[in-house]
DNA sequence: CGGAATCCTCTTCGATACTG
DNA sequence: CAGTATCGAAGAGGATTCCG
């Protein structure tokens, strides 16, 4: 809580004074997925150490980036969520994600992997210009995580949960999804039993093409 | 040099593994201004500590973000500059800067202040859409630092140095420039002797209007 | 003087254990 | 489940010295 600061009159330094500490941006990524309980955060950040999570949350609450709320009954549990100031960090996070895709991410197999992270990543890779006039809805089940992608004339919405009547229901694993994003053929993945699609395969392929690492 | 890592298969984590350490992004900001000597970096980062600067530079060189080159004679001095991978971080830095402007930057007077930082900040605040079809060239002298702004039909170039035949030559200080950016009247600043303009005041005002904190 | 290695002290990190 | 307490290890941040 000692407010370490760069002491520079520069907007970048001001930003980093608040969200530049270790784990802060990764924590914010976790909350960009949606409101999370303390336990969810511990799981999603594995490695953070209990005390650090607690103190980061406190710092970010103080900085008006995160707020703690109690869900209405019957849930009744405490969750952390982003304030509007916190949500406005998403474009910065997206740029960092786009940049991160350029790296030779060695992707060590022992690394942690969570399907939820793709939600934030896919929002970053979405190409609004290419999606003008297009629409579609796709339900994903990646490993044990359900989320959906809805494209509506150049805008995209990607959220945890399920929707009714999607154009396609897609079941796969994170690794295959990554390969598909990098250009792997959809039918090859299906034939290798790494991808199951119920509904319109064409619609899925069309939507897939709207996500690209490059600008 | 022990390569601390988040160990997460996530592009954000990969990015932060490389540029998430303390001082890294501030150092990159410094290099976005232009190639810098070791001494320039020490000055611009005041507070970093000699050993940290050396080790950060080494890490970033290893990650192919920064390269060390020797200027041709007669200069002959060693400078650090960004590689193309490093330069591609500018959009992420710009988003962080835009976000930083939203904060109540207490702007403690004892904070360090360097006019060069406005070069990177102004690139971030430039509104390309509003600048369609407009152009102009402005030479700045802010405190002891010379830089220029050239706008050419929706594109902007802001660099250290001087150009020939600008539409306006502007002499001011950082604090006044910040106020002008926030809407202070140009003529008021001139009358208070905080701003001197040689050439077209109108052109300066026109160009100034193309820089906005909001998106 | 630019650039970097070496010490030394202090803070933060990270992992485990512990409590309401 | 949601945190606090504790403690060794690592990193930050100065100062000083060394090498070119």
GROMACS .gro file of C-alpha atoms (C1' of nucleotides) in nm:
model
  470
    1UNK     CA    1   0.000   0.000   0.000
    2UNK     CA    2   0.297   0.231  -0.009
    3UNK     CA    3   0.207   0.383  -0.343
    4UNK     CA    4   0.527   0.331  -0.533
    5UNK     CA    5   0.538   0.586  -0.811
    6UNK     CA    6   0.751   0.681  -1.106
    7UNK     CA    7   0.706   1.046  -1.009
    8UNK     CA    8   0.686   1.163  -1.366
    9UNK     CA    9   0.437   1.409  -1.507
   10UNK     CA   10   0.354   1.185  -1.799
   11UNK     CA   11   0.028   1.008  -1.871
   12UNK     CA   12   0.203   0.678  -1.932
   13UNK     CA   13   0.377   0.700  -1.596
   14UNK     CA   14   0.046   0.790  -1.431
   15UNK     CA   15  -0.116   0.487  -1.589
   16UNK     CA   16   0.168   0.257  -1.487
   17UNK     CA   17   0.165   0.395  -1.134
   18UNK     CA   18  -0.183   0.247  -1.110
   19UNK     CA   19  -0.181  -0.067  -1.325
   20UNK     CA   20   0.189  -0.125  -1.384
   21UNK     CA   21   0.256  -0.347  -1.086
   22UNK     CA   22   0.311  -0.716  -1.133
   23UNK     CA   23  -0.016  -0.911  -1.184
   24UNK     CA   24  -0.234  -0.601  -1.214
   25UNK     CA   25  -0.301  -0.626  -1.585
   26UNK     CA   26  -0.340  -1.003  -1.572
   27UNK     CA   27  -0.593  -0.955  -1.296
   28UNK     CA   28  -0.775  -0.701  -1.509
   29UNK     CA   29  -0.779  -0.948  -1.798
   30UNK     CA   30  -0.947  -1.193  -1.565
   31UNK     CA   31  -1.215  -0.937  -1.481
   32UNK     CA   32  -1.265  -0.849  -1.846
   33UNK     CA   33  -1.400  -1.202  -1.878
   34UNK     CA   34  -1.670  -1.102  -1.633
   35UNK     CA   35  -1.734  -1.062  -1.261
   36UNK     CA   36  -1.529  -1.314  -1.063
   37UNK     CA   37  -1.520  -1.444  -0.713
   38UNK     CA   38  -1.198  -1.442  -0.515
   39UNK     CA   39  -1.160  -1.813  -0.575
   40UNK     CA   40  -1.212  -1.776  -0.951
   41UNK     CA   41  -0.936  -1.518  -0.955
   42UNK     CA   42  -0.700  -1.741  -0.759
   43UNK     CA   43  -0.763  -2.017  -1.011
   44UNK     CA   44  -0.735  -1.799  -1.320
   45UNK     CA   45  -0.416  -1.636  -1.199
   46UNK     CA   46  -0.255  -1.948  -1.053
   47UNK     CA   47   0.083  -1.852  -0.920
   48UNK     CA   48  -0.017  -1.516  -0.783
   49UNK     CA   49   0.006  -1.595  -0.416
   50UNK     CA   50  -0.278  -1.529  -0.183
   51UNK     CA   51  -0.148  -1.213  -0.025
   52UNK     CA   52  -0.067  -1.047  -0.354
   53UNK     CA   53  -0.413  -1.105  -0.493
   54UNK     CA   54  -0.565  -0.953  -0.183
   55UNK     CA   55  -0.341  -0.649  -0.193
   56UNK     CA   56  -0.377  -0.596  -0.570
   57UNK     CA   57  -0.753  -0.608  -0.534
   58UNK     CA   58  -0.736  -0.353  -0.256
   59UNK     CA   59  -0.512  -0.122  -0.458
   60UNK     CA   60  -0.732  -0.146  -0.764
   61UNK     CA   61  -1.042  -0.086  -0.555
   62UNK     CA   62  -0.877   0.223  -0.413
   63UNK     CA   63  -0.794   0.340  -0.764
   64UNK     CA   64  -1.158   0.297  -0.865
   65UNK     CA   65  -1.076   0.031  -1.122
   66UNK     CA   66  -1.234  -0.264  -0.945
   67UNK     CA   67  -1.537  -0.282  -0.720
   68UNK     CA   68  -1.650  -0.551  -0.483
   69UNK     CA   69  -2.018  -0.630  -0.480
   70UNK     CA   70  -2.243  -0.887  -0.322
   71UNK     CA   71  -2.460  -1.074  -0.566
   72UNK     CA   72  -2.832  -1.066  -0.482
   73UNK     CA   73  -2.976  -1.379  -0.319
   74UNK     CA   74  -2.984  -1.667  -0.370
   75UNK     CA   75  -2.624  -1.643  -0.492
   76UNK     CA   76  -2.521  -1.404  -0.217
   77UNK     CA   77  -2.152  -1.438  -0.289
   78UNK     CA   78  -1.901  -1.156  -0.314
   79UNK     CA   79  -1.767  -1.084  -0.658
   80UNK     CA   80  -1.518  -0.843  -0.801
   81UNK     CA   81  -1.595  -0.653  -1.119
   82UNK     CA   82  -1.452  -0.369  -1.320
   83UNK     CA   83  -1.578  -0.016  -1.284
   84UNK     CA   84  -1.624   0.187  -1.600
   85UNK     CA   85  -1.273   0.322  -1.554
   86UNK     CA   86  -1.154  -0.036  -1.536
   87UNK     CA   87  -1.345  -0.144  -1.844
   88UNK     CA   88  -1.194   0.146  -2.036
   89UNK     CA   89  -0.862  -0.033  -2.002
   90UNK     CA   90  -0.979  -0.297  -2.246
   91UNK     CA   91  -0.844  -0.123  -2.554
   92UNK     CA   92  -0.500  -0.101  -2.398
   93UNK     CA   93  -0.517  -0.466  -2.301
   94UNK     CA   94  -0.628  -0.552  -2.653
   95UNK     CA   95  -0.328  -0.376  -2.803
   96UNK     CA   96  -0.097  -0.564  -2.570
   97UNK     CA   97  -0.265  -0.889  -2.669
   98UNK     CA   98  -0.227  -0.811  -3.038
   99UNK     CA   99   0.137  -0.735  -2.977
  100UNK     CA  100   0.177  -1.053  -2.774
  101UNK     CA  101   0.064  -1.260  -3.071
  102UNK     CA  102   0.367  -1.138  -3.264
  103UNK     CA  103   0.603  -1.301  -3.018
  104UNK     CA  104   0.747  -1.645  -3.056
  105UNK     CA  105   0.530  -1.765  -2.776
  106UNK     CA  106   0.714  -2.081  -2.703
  107UNK     CA  107   0.389  -2.205  -2.550
  108UNK     CA  108   0.550  -2.448  -2.312
  109UNK     CA  109   0.310  -2.730  -2.252
  110UNK     CA  110   0.351  -2.698  -1.876
  111UNK     CA  111   0.207  -2.350  -1.901
  112UNK     CA  112  -0.136  -2.287  -1.765
  113UNK     CA  113  -0.413  -2.276  -2.018
  114UNK     CA  114  -0.768  -2.155  -1.970
  115UNK     CA  115  -1.033  -2.131  -2.240
  116UNK     CA  116  -1.174  -1.813  -2.083
  117UNK     CA  117  -0.863  -1.625  -2.193
  118UNK     CA  118  -0.968  -1.670  -2.553
  119UNK     CA  119  -1.272  -1.457  -2.485
  120UNK     CA  120  -1.057  -1.151  -2.428
  121UNK     CA  121  -0.815  -1.251  -2.702
  122UNK     CA  122  -1.087  -1.299  -2.962
  123UNK     CA  123  -1.230  -0.957  -2.889
  124UNK     CA  124  -0.882  -0.821  -2.964
  125UNK     CA  125  -0.840  -1.006  -3.291
  126UNK     CA  126  -1.181  -0.921  -3.429
  127UNK     CA  127  -1.169  -0.720  -3.753
  128UNK     CA  128  -1.463  -0.478  -3.752
  129UNK     CA  129  -1.400  -0.356  -4.105
  130UNK     CA  130  -1.411  -0.705  -4.250
  131UNK     CA  131  -1.732  -0.770  -4.059
  132UNK     CA  132  -1.932  -0.481  -4.206
  133UNK     CA  133  -2.271  -0.610  -4.311
  134UNK     CA  134  -2.209  -0.956  -4.170
  135UNK     CA  135  -2.376  -1.126  -3.880
  136UNK     CA  136  -2.398  -1.461  -3.707
  137UNK     CA  137  -2.410  -1.630  -3.372
  138UNK     CA  138  -2.194  -1.912  -3.255
  139UNK     CA  139  -2.200  -2.108  -2.933
  140UNK     CA  140  -1.867  -2.247  -2.814
  141UNK     CA  141  -1.786  -2.521  -2.574
  142UNK     CA  142  -1.411  -2.525  -2.532
  143UNK     CA  143  -1.308  -2.789  -2.287
  144UNK     CA  144  -1.539  -2.718  -1.993
  145UNK     CA  145  -1.610  -2.354  -2.073
  146UNK     CA  146  -1.918  -2.220  -2.252
  147UNK     CA  147  -1.914  -1.889  -2.431
  148UNK     CA  148  -2.075  -1.735  -2.733
  149UNK     CA  149  -1.980  -1.504  -3.017
  150UNK     CA  150  -2.239  -1.280  -3.176
  151UNK     CA  151  -2.149  -1.070  -3.477
  152UNK     CA  152  -2.382  -0.795  -3.580
  153UNK     CA  153  -2.279  -0.571  -3.868
  154UNK     CA  154  -1.924  -0.488  -3.771
  155UNK     CA  155  -1.970  -0.531  -3.400
  156UNK     CA  156  -1.888  -0.832  -3.191
  157UNK     CA  157  -2.001  -0.952  -2.853
  158UNK     CA  158  -1.815  -1.236  -2.685
  159UNK     CA  159  -1.927  -1.341  -2.341
  160UNK     CA  160  -1.935  -1.634  -2.104
  161UNK     CA  161  -2.260  -1.827  -2.111
  162UNK     CA  162  -2.503  -1.969  -2.364
  163UNK     CA  163  -2.742  -1.826  -2.618
  164UNK     CA  164  -3.052  -1.967  -2.781
  165UNK     CA  165  -3.062  -2.069  -3.142
  166UNK     CA  166  -2.703  -2.009  -3.254
  167UNK     CA  167  -2.611  -2.066  -3.616
  168UNK     CA  168  -2.355  -2.319  -3.502
  169UNK     CA  169  -2.258  -2.503  -3.187
  170UNK     CA  170  -1.886  -2.563  -3.174
  171UNK     CA  171  -1.711  -2.810  -2.947
  172UNK     CA  172  -1.335  -2.819  -2.944
  173UNK     CA  173  -1.026  -2.765  -2.733
  174UNK     CA  174  -0.809  -2.460  -2.690
  175UNK     CA  175  -0.520  -2.592  -2.891
  176UNK     CA  176  -0.733  -2.670  -3.192
  177UNK     CA  177  -0.903  -2.333  -3.168
  178UNK     CA  178  -0.563  -2.166  -3.177
  179UNK     CA  179  -0.467  -2.364  -3.486
  180UNK     CA  180  -0.793  -2.277  -3.656
  181UNK     CA  181  -0.721  -1.913  -3.585
  182UNK     CA  182  -0.385  -1.953  -3.754
  183UNK     CA  183  -0.542  -2.092  -4.069
  184UNK     CA  184  -0.588  -2.465  -4.010
  185UNK     CA  185  -0.857  -2.608  -4.234
  186UNK     CA  186  -1.191  -2.657  -4.061
  187UNK     CA  187  -1.270  -2.988  -4.231
  188UNK     CA  188  -0.931  -3.129  -4.141
  189UNK     CA  189  -0.999  -3.050  -3.776
  190UNK     CA  190  -1.339  -3.215  -3.796
  191UNK     CA  191  -1.197  -3.524  -3.962
  192UNK     CA  192  -0.927  -3.551  -3.698
  193UNK     CA  193  -1.199  -3.543  -3.435
  194UNK     CA  194  -1.068  -3.227  -3.276
  195UNK     CA  195  -1.370  -3.022  -3.368
  196UNK     CA  196  -1.742  -3.091  -3.368
  197UNK     CA  197  -1.992  -2.856  -3.524
  198UNK     CA  198  -2.366  -2.878  -3.497
  199UNK     CA  199  -2.539  -2.646  -3.739
  200UNK     CA  200  -2.380  -2.441  -4.012
  201UNK     CA  201  -2.015  -2.523  -4.073
  202UNK     CA  202  -2.012  -2.252  -4.338
  203UNK     CA  203  -2.129  -1.987  -4.092
  204UNK     CA  204  -1.859  -2.092  -3.847
  205UNK     CA  205  -1.591  -2.066  -4.117
  206UNK     CA  206  -1.724  -1.728  -4.222
  207UNK     CA  207  -1.712  -1.598  -3.867
  208UNK     CA  208  -1.371  -1.751  -3.803
  209UNK     CA  209  -1.231  -1.552  -4.094
  210UNK     CA  210  -1.316  -1.228  -3.913
  211UNK     CA  211  -1.051  -1.289  -3.647
  212UNK     CA  212  -0.695  -1.215  -3.748
  213UNK     CA  213  -0.374  -1.149  -3.554
  214UNK     CA  214  -0.263  -0.882  -3.803
  215UNK     CA  215  -0.426  -0.540  -3.808
  216UNK     CA  216   1.815  -1.234  -1.596
  217UNK     CA  217   1.619  -1.524  -1.452
  218UNK     CA  218   1.329  -1.487  -1.691
  219UNK     CA  219   1.043  -1.452  -1.450
  220UNK     CA  220   0.728  -1.562  -1.627
  221UNK     CA  221   0.357  -1.583  -1.568
  222UNK     CA  222   0.359  -1.926  -1.729
  223UNK     CA  223   0.025  -1.877  -1.896
  224UNK     CA  224  -0.064  -1.961  -2.251
  225UNK     CA  225  -0.220  -1.624  -2.313
  226UNK     CA  226  -0.099  -1.350  -2.543
  227UNK     CA  227  -0.132  -1.086  -2.273
  228UNK     CA  228   0.081  -1.292  -2.037
  229UNK     CA  229   0.336  -1.346  -2.313
  230UNK     CA  230   0.351  -0.974  -2.374
  231UNK     CA  231   0.385  -0.895  -2.006
  232UNK     CA  232   0.654  -1.159  -1.965
  233UNK     CA  233   0.860  -0.943  -2.200
  234UNK     CA  234   0.760  -0.583  -2.129
  235UNK     CA  235   0.573  -0.611  -1.800
  236UNK     CA  236   0.866  -0.561  -1.567
  237UNK     CA  237   0.903  -0.238  -1.381
  238UNK     CA  238   1.052   0.042  -1.596
  239UNK     CA  239   1.029  -0.152  -1.922
  240UNK     CA  240   0.741   0.043  -2.074
  241UNK     CA  241   0.874   0.373  -1.947
  242UNK     CA  242   1.204   0.288  -2.110
  243UNK     CA  243   1.024   0.207  -2.433
  244UNK     CA  244   0.844   0.541  -2.415
  245UNK     CA  245   1.183   0.705  -2.395
  246UNK     CA  246   1.295   0.523  -2.709
  247UNK     CA  247   0.974   0.612  -2.892
  248UNK     CA  248   1.100   0.969  -2.873
  249UNK     CA  249   1.397   0.858  -3.081
  250UNK     CA  250   1.733   0.685  -3.048
  251UNK     CA  251   1.891   0.766  -2.712
  252UNK     CA  252   2.229   0.732  -2.553
  253UNK     CA  253   2.269   0.558  -2.221
  254UNK     CA  254   2.308   0.892  -2.052
  255UNK     CA  255   1.993   1.031  -2.214
  256UNK     CA  256   1.801   0.734  -2.080
  257UNK     CA  257   1.940   0.781  -1.732
  258UNK     CA  258   1.823   1.142  -1.742
  259UNK     CA  259   1.483   1.071  -1.890
  260UNK     CA  260   1.411   0.790  -1.646
  261UNK     CA  261   1.558   0.954  -1.337
  262UNK     CA  262   1.514   0.719  -1.047
  263UNK     CA  263   1.577   0.399  -1.234
  264UNK     CA  264   1.911   0.311  -1.084
  265UNK     CA  265   2.211   0.234  -1.290
  266UNK     CA  266   2.202  -0.142  -1.263
  267UNK     CA  267   1.834  -0.170  -1.350
  268UNK     CA  268   1.873   0.036  -1.667
  269UNK     CA  269   2.160  -0.182  -1.778
  270UNK     CA  270   1.973  -0.503  -1.711
  271UNK     CA  271   1.646  -0.383  -1.863
  272UNK     CA  272   1.833  -0.282  -2.176
  273UNK     CA  273   1.993  -0.623  -2.191
  274UNK     CA  274   1.663  -0.801  -2.147
  275UNK     CA  275   1.495  -0.592  -2.414
  276UNK     CA  276   1.788  -0.643  -2.649
  277UNK     CA  277   1.758  -1.017  -2.593
  278UNK     CA  278   1.386  -0.997  -2.669
  279UNK     CA  279   1.462  -0.816  -2.995
  280UNK     CA  280   1.279  -0.502  -2.887
  281UNK     CA  281   1.580  -0.276  -2.853
  282UNK     CA  282   1.905  -0.268  -3.046
  283UNK     CA  283   2.232  -0.101  -2.970
  284UNK     CA  284   2.408   0.070  -3.258
  285UNK     CA  285   2.707   0.294  -3.303
  286UNK     CA  286   2.633   0.618  -3.482
  287UNK     CA  287   2.857   0.683  -3.785
  288UNK     CA  288   3.142   0.931  -3.735
  289UNK     CA  289   3.178   1.205  -3.638
  290UNK     CA  290   2.921   1.130  -3.367
  291UNK     CA  291   3.053   0.781  -3.302
  292UNK     CA  292   2.852   0.734  -2.988
  293UNK     CA  293   2.650   0.429  -2.895
  294UNK     CA  294   2.277   0.469  -2.902
  295UNK     CA  295   1.983   0.247  -2.820
  296UNK     CA  296   1.688   0.234  -3.052
  297UNK     CA  297   1.376   0.031  -3.103
  298UNK     CA  298   1.361  -0.257  -3.347
  299UNK     CA  299   1.050  -0.290  -3.560
  300UNK     CA  300   0.906  -0.523  -3.299
  301UNK     CA  301   0.972  -0.253  -3.042
  302UNK     CA  302   0.814   0.019  -3.252
  303UNK     CA  303   0.505  -0.195  -3.294
  304UNK     CA  304   0.446  -0.145  -2.923
  305UNK     CA  305   0.357   0.217  -2.986
  306UNK     CA  306  -0.016   0.155  -3.025
  307UNK     CA  307  -0.028  -0.026  -2.692
  308UNK     CA  308   0.165   0.257  -2.530
  309UNK     CA  309  -0.071   0.507  -2.691
  310UNK     CA  310  -0.375   0.333  -2.546
  311UNK     CA  311  -0.215   0.336  -2.202
  312UNK     CA  312  -0.141   0.706  -2.242
  313UNK     CA  313  -0.498   0.780  -2.345
  314UNK     CA  314  -0.617   0.587  -2.043
  315UNK     CA  315  -0.370   0.768  -1.821
  316UNK     CA  316  -0.522   1.101  -1.919
  317UNK     CA  317  -0.848   0.991  -1.760
  318UNK     CA  318  -0.688   0.968  -1.419
  319UNK     CA  319  -0.685   1.245  -1.165
  320UNK     CA  320  -0.318   1.289  -1.224
  321UNK     CA  321  -0.242   1.477  -0.911
  322UNK     CA  322   0.056   1.619  -1.100
  323UNK     CA  323   0.267   1.682  -0.796
  324UNK     CA  324   0.498   1.971  -0.871
  325UNK     CA  325   0.798   1.780  -0.742
  326UNK     CA  326   0.738   1.527  -1.016
  327UNK     CA  327   0.980   1.511  -1.301
  328UNK     CA  328   0.870   1.684  -1.618
  329UNK     CA  329   1.025   1.657  -1.963
  330UNK     CA  330   0.891   1.822  -2.276
  331UNK     CA  331   0.998   1.521  -2.484
  332UNK     CA  332   0.722   1.316  -2.324
  333UNK     CA  333   0.465   1.532  -2.498
  334UNK     CA  334   0.591   1.402  -2.830
  335UNK     CA  335   0.467   1.054  -2.752
  336UNK     CA  336   0.156   1.186  -2.579
  337UNK     CA  337   0.057   1.410  -2.869
  338UNK     CA  338   0.085   1.122  -3.113
  339UNK     CA  339  -0.162   0.938  -2.888
  340UNK     CA  340  -0.413   1.221  -2.868
  341UNK     CA  341  -0.416   1.297  -3.238
  342UNK     CA  342  -0.758   1.252  -3.401
  343UNK     CA  343  -0.703   1.123  -3.754
  344UNK     CA  344  -1.068   1.142  -3.850
  345UNK     CA  345  -1.094   1.508  -3.758
  346UNK     CA  346  -0.777   1.576  -3.957
  347UNK     CA  347  -0.902   1.442  -4.291
  348UNK     CA  348  -0.818   1.694  -4.561
  349UNK     CA  349  -0.626   1.919  -4.327
  350UNK     CA  350  -0.257   1.994  -4.319
  351UNK     CA  351  -0.006   2.220  -4.154
  352UNK     CA  352   0.337   2.231  -4.001
  353UNK     CA  353   0.426   2.369  -3.664
  354UNK     CA  354   0.764   2.411  -3.499
  355UNK     CA  355   0.767   2.390  -3.121
  356UNK     CA  356   1.018   2.508  -2.869
  357UNK     CA  357   0.900   2.390  -2.529
  358UNK     CA  358   1.143   2.491  -2.262
  359UNK     CA  359   1.473   2.373  -2.409
  360UNK     CA  360   1.334   2.109  -2.642
  361UNK     CA  361   1.270   2.151  -3.014
  362UNK     CA  362   1.021   1.935  -3.198
  363UNK     CA  363   0.782   1.968  -3.485
  364UNK     CA  364   0.433   1.859  -3.577
  365UNK     CA  365   0.341   1.799  -3.939
  366UNK     CA  366  -0.016   1.715  -4.031
  367UNK     CA  367  -0.087   1.583  -4.375
  368UNK     CA  368  -0.441   1.478  -4.458
  369UNK     CA  369  -0.526   1.269  -4.155
  370UNK     CA  370  -0.173   1.165  -4.074
  371UNK     CA  371   0.060   1.320  -3.822
  372UNK     CA  372   0.432   1.318  -3.775
  373UNK     CA  373   0.579   1.444  -3.450
  374UNK     CA  374   0.953   1.426  -3.407
  375UNK     CA  375   1.243   1.586  -3.227
  376UNK     CA  376   1.425   1.847  -3.432
  377UNK     CA  377   1.345   2.140  -3.655
  378UNK     CA  378   1.183   2.185  -3.994
  379UNK     CA  379   1.208   2.461  -4.251
  380UNK     CA  380   0.924   2.700  -4.320
  381UNK     CA  381   0.663   2.594  -4.064
  382UNK     CA  382   0.326   2.767  -4.065
  383UNK     CA  383   0.389   2.870  -3.708
  384UNK     CA  384   0.675   2.873  -3.459
  385UNK     CA  385   0.550   2.817  -3.107
  386UNK     CA  386   0.743   2.890  -2.793
  387UNK     CA  387   0.592   2.793  -2.461
  388UNK     CA  388   0.633   2.576  -2.153
  389UNK     CA  389   0.497   2.231  -2.077
  390UNK     CA  390   0.241   2.348  -1.829
  391UNK     CA  391   0.089   2.598  -2.068
  392UNK     CA  392   0.087   2.342  -2.347
  393UNK     CA  393  -0.109   2.104  -2.122
  394UNK     CA  394  -0.362   2.378  -2.045
  395UNK     CA  395  -0.397   2.461  -2.413
  396UNK     CA  396  -0.467   2.095  -2.478
  397UNK     CA  397  -0.742   2.106  -2.217
  398UNK     CA  398  -0.912   2.399  -2.386
  399UNK     CA  399  -0.737   2.713  -2.260
  400UNK     CA  400  -0.782   3.004  -2.498
  401UNK     CA  401  -0.480   3.068  -2.721
  402UNK     CA  402  -0.503   3.447  -2.704
  403UNK     CA  403  -0.527   3.439  -2.327
  404UNK     CA  404  -0.204   3.240  -2.312
  405UNK     CA  405  -0.037   3.486  -2.547
  406UNK     CA  406  -0.154   3.784  -2.346
  407UNK     CA  407  -0.028   3.626  -2.025
  408UNK     CA  408   0.309   3.586  -2.189
  409UNK     CA  409   0.305   3.209  -2.157
  410UNK     CA  410   0.294   3.151  -2.530
  411UNK     CA  411   0.468   3.315  -2.823
  412UNK     CA  412   0.371   3.243  -3.180
  413UNK     CA  413   0.556   3.357  -3.488
  414UNK     CA  414   0.351   3.301  -3.801
  415UNK     CA  415  -0.008   3.190  -3.824
  416UNK     CA  416  -0.189   3.184  -3.491
  417UNK     CA  417  -0.494   3.056  -3.674
  418UNK     CA  418  -0.306   2.758  -3.813
  419UNK     CA  419  -0.176   2.674  -3.469
  420UNK     CA  420  -0.525   2.687  -3.322
  421UNK     CA  421  -0.657   2.473  -3.604
  422UNK     CA  422  -0.391   2.211  -3.547
  423UNK     CA  423  -0.433   2.223  -3.170
  424UNK     CA  424  -0.798   2.131  -3.212
  425UNK     CA  425  -0.696   1.799  -3.367
  426UNK     CA  426  -0.557   1.671  -3.037
  427UNK     CA  427  -0.812   1.549  -2.785
  428UNK     CA  428  -0.791   1.324  -2.479
  429UNK     CA  429  -1.128   1.167  -2.561
  430UNK     CA  430  -1.158   0.921  -2.845
  431DC     C1'  431   3.249   1.035  -1.998
  432DG     C1'  432   2.970   0.632  -2.144
  433DG     C1'  433   2.866   0.187  -1.993
  434DA     C1'  434   2.847  -0.167  -1.682
  435DA     C1'  435   2.979  -0.480  -1.261
  436DT     C1'  436   2.968  -0.502  -0.745
  437DC     C1'  437   2.786  -0.424  -0.285
  438DC     C1'  438   2.442  -0.332   0.039
  439DT     C1'  439   1.977  -0.217   0.224
  440DC     C1'  440   1.507  -0.218   0.168
  441DT     C1'  441   1.076  -0.356  -0.041
  442DT     C1'  442   0.806  -0.672  -0.286
  443DC     C1'  443   0.708  -1.135  -0.437
  444DG     C1'  444   0.563  -1.596  -0.378
  445DA     C1'  445   0.450  -2.001  -0.124
  446DT     C1'  446   0.261  -2.208   0.277
  447DA     C1'  447   0.019  -2.201   0.687
  448DC     C1'  448  -0.342  -2.018   0.949
  449DT     C1'  449  -0.812  -1.788   1.083
  450DG     C1'  450  -1.312  -1.617   1.048
  451DC     C1'  451  -1.473  -1.969   0.062
  452DA     C1'  452  -1.248  -1.538   0.166
  453DG     C1'  453  -0.917  -1.364   0.318
  454DT     C1'  454  -0.475  -1.255   0.696
  455DA     C1'  455  -0.005  -1.378   0.887
  456DT     C1'  456   0.444  -1.522   0.825
  457DC     C1'  457   0.895  -1.586   0.622
  458DG     C1'  458   1.260  -1.701   0.288
  459DA     C1'  459   1.383  -1.557  -0.184
  460DA     C1'  460   1.407  -1.235  -0.536
  461DG     C1'  461   1.394  -0.774  -0.715
  462DA     C1'  462   1.444  -0.259  -0.665
  463DG     C1'  463   1.723   0.129  -0.583
  464DG     C1'  464   2.093   0.365  -0.440
  465DA     C1'  465   2.622   0.438  -0.403
  466DT     C1'  466   3.066   0.316  -0.537
  467DT     C1'  467   3.409   0.124  -0.827
  468DC     C1'  468   3.591  -0.048  -1.249
  469DC     C1'  469   3.699  -0.062  -1.748
  470DG     C1'  470   3.719   0.165  -2.210
   0.00000   0.00000   0.00000
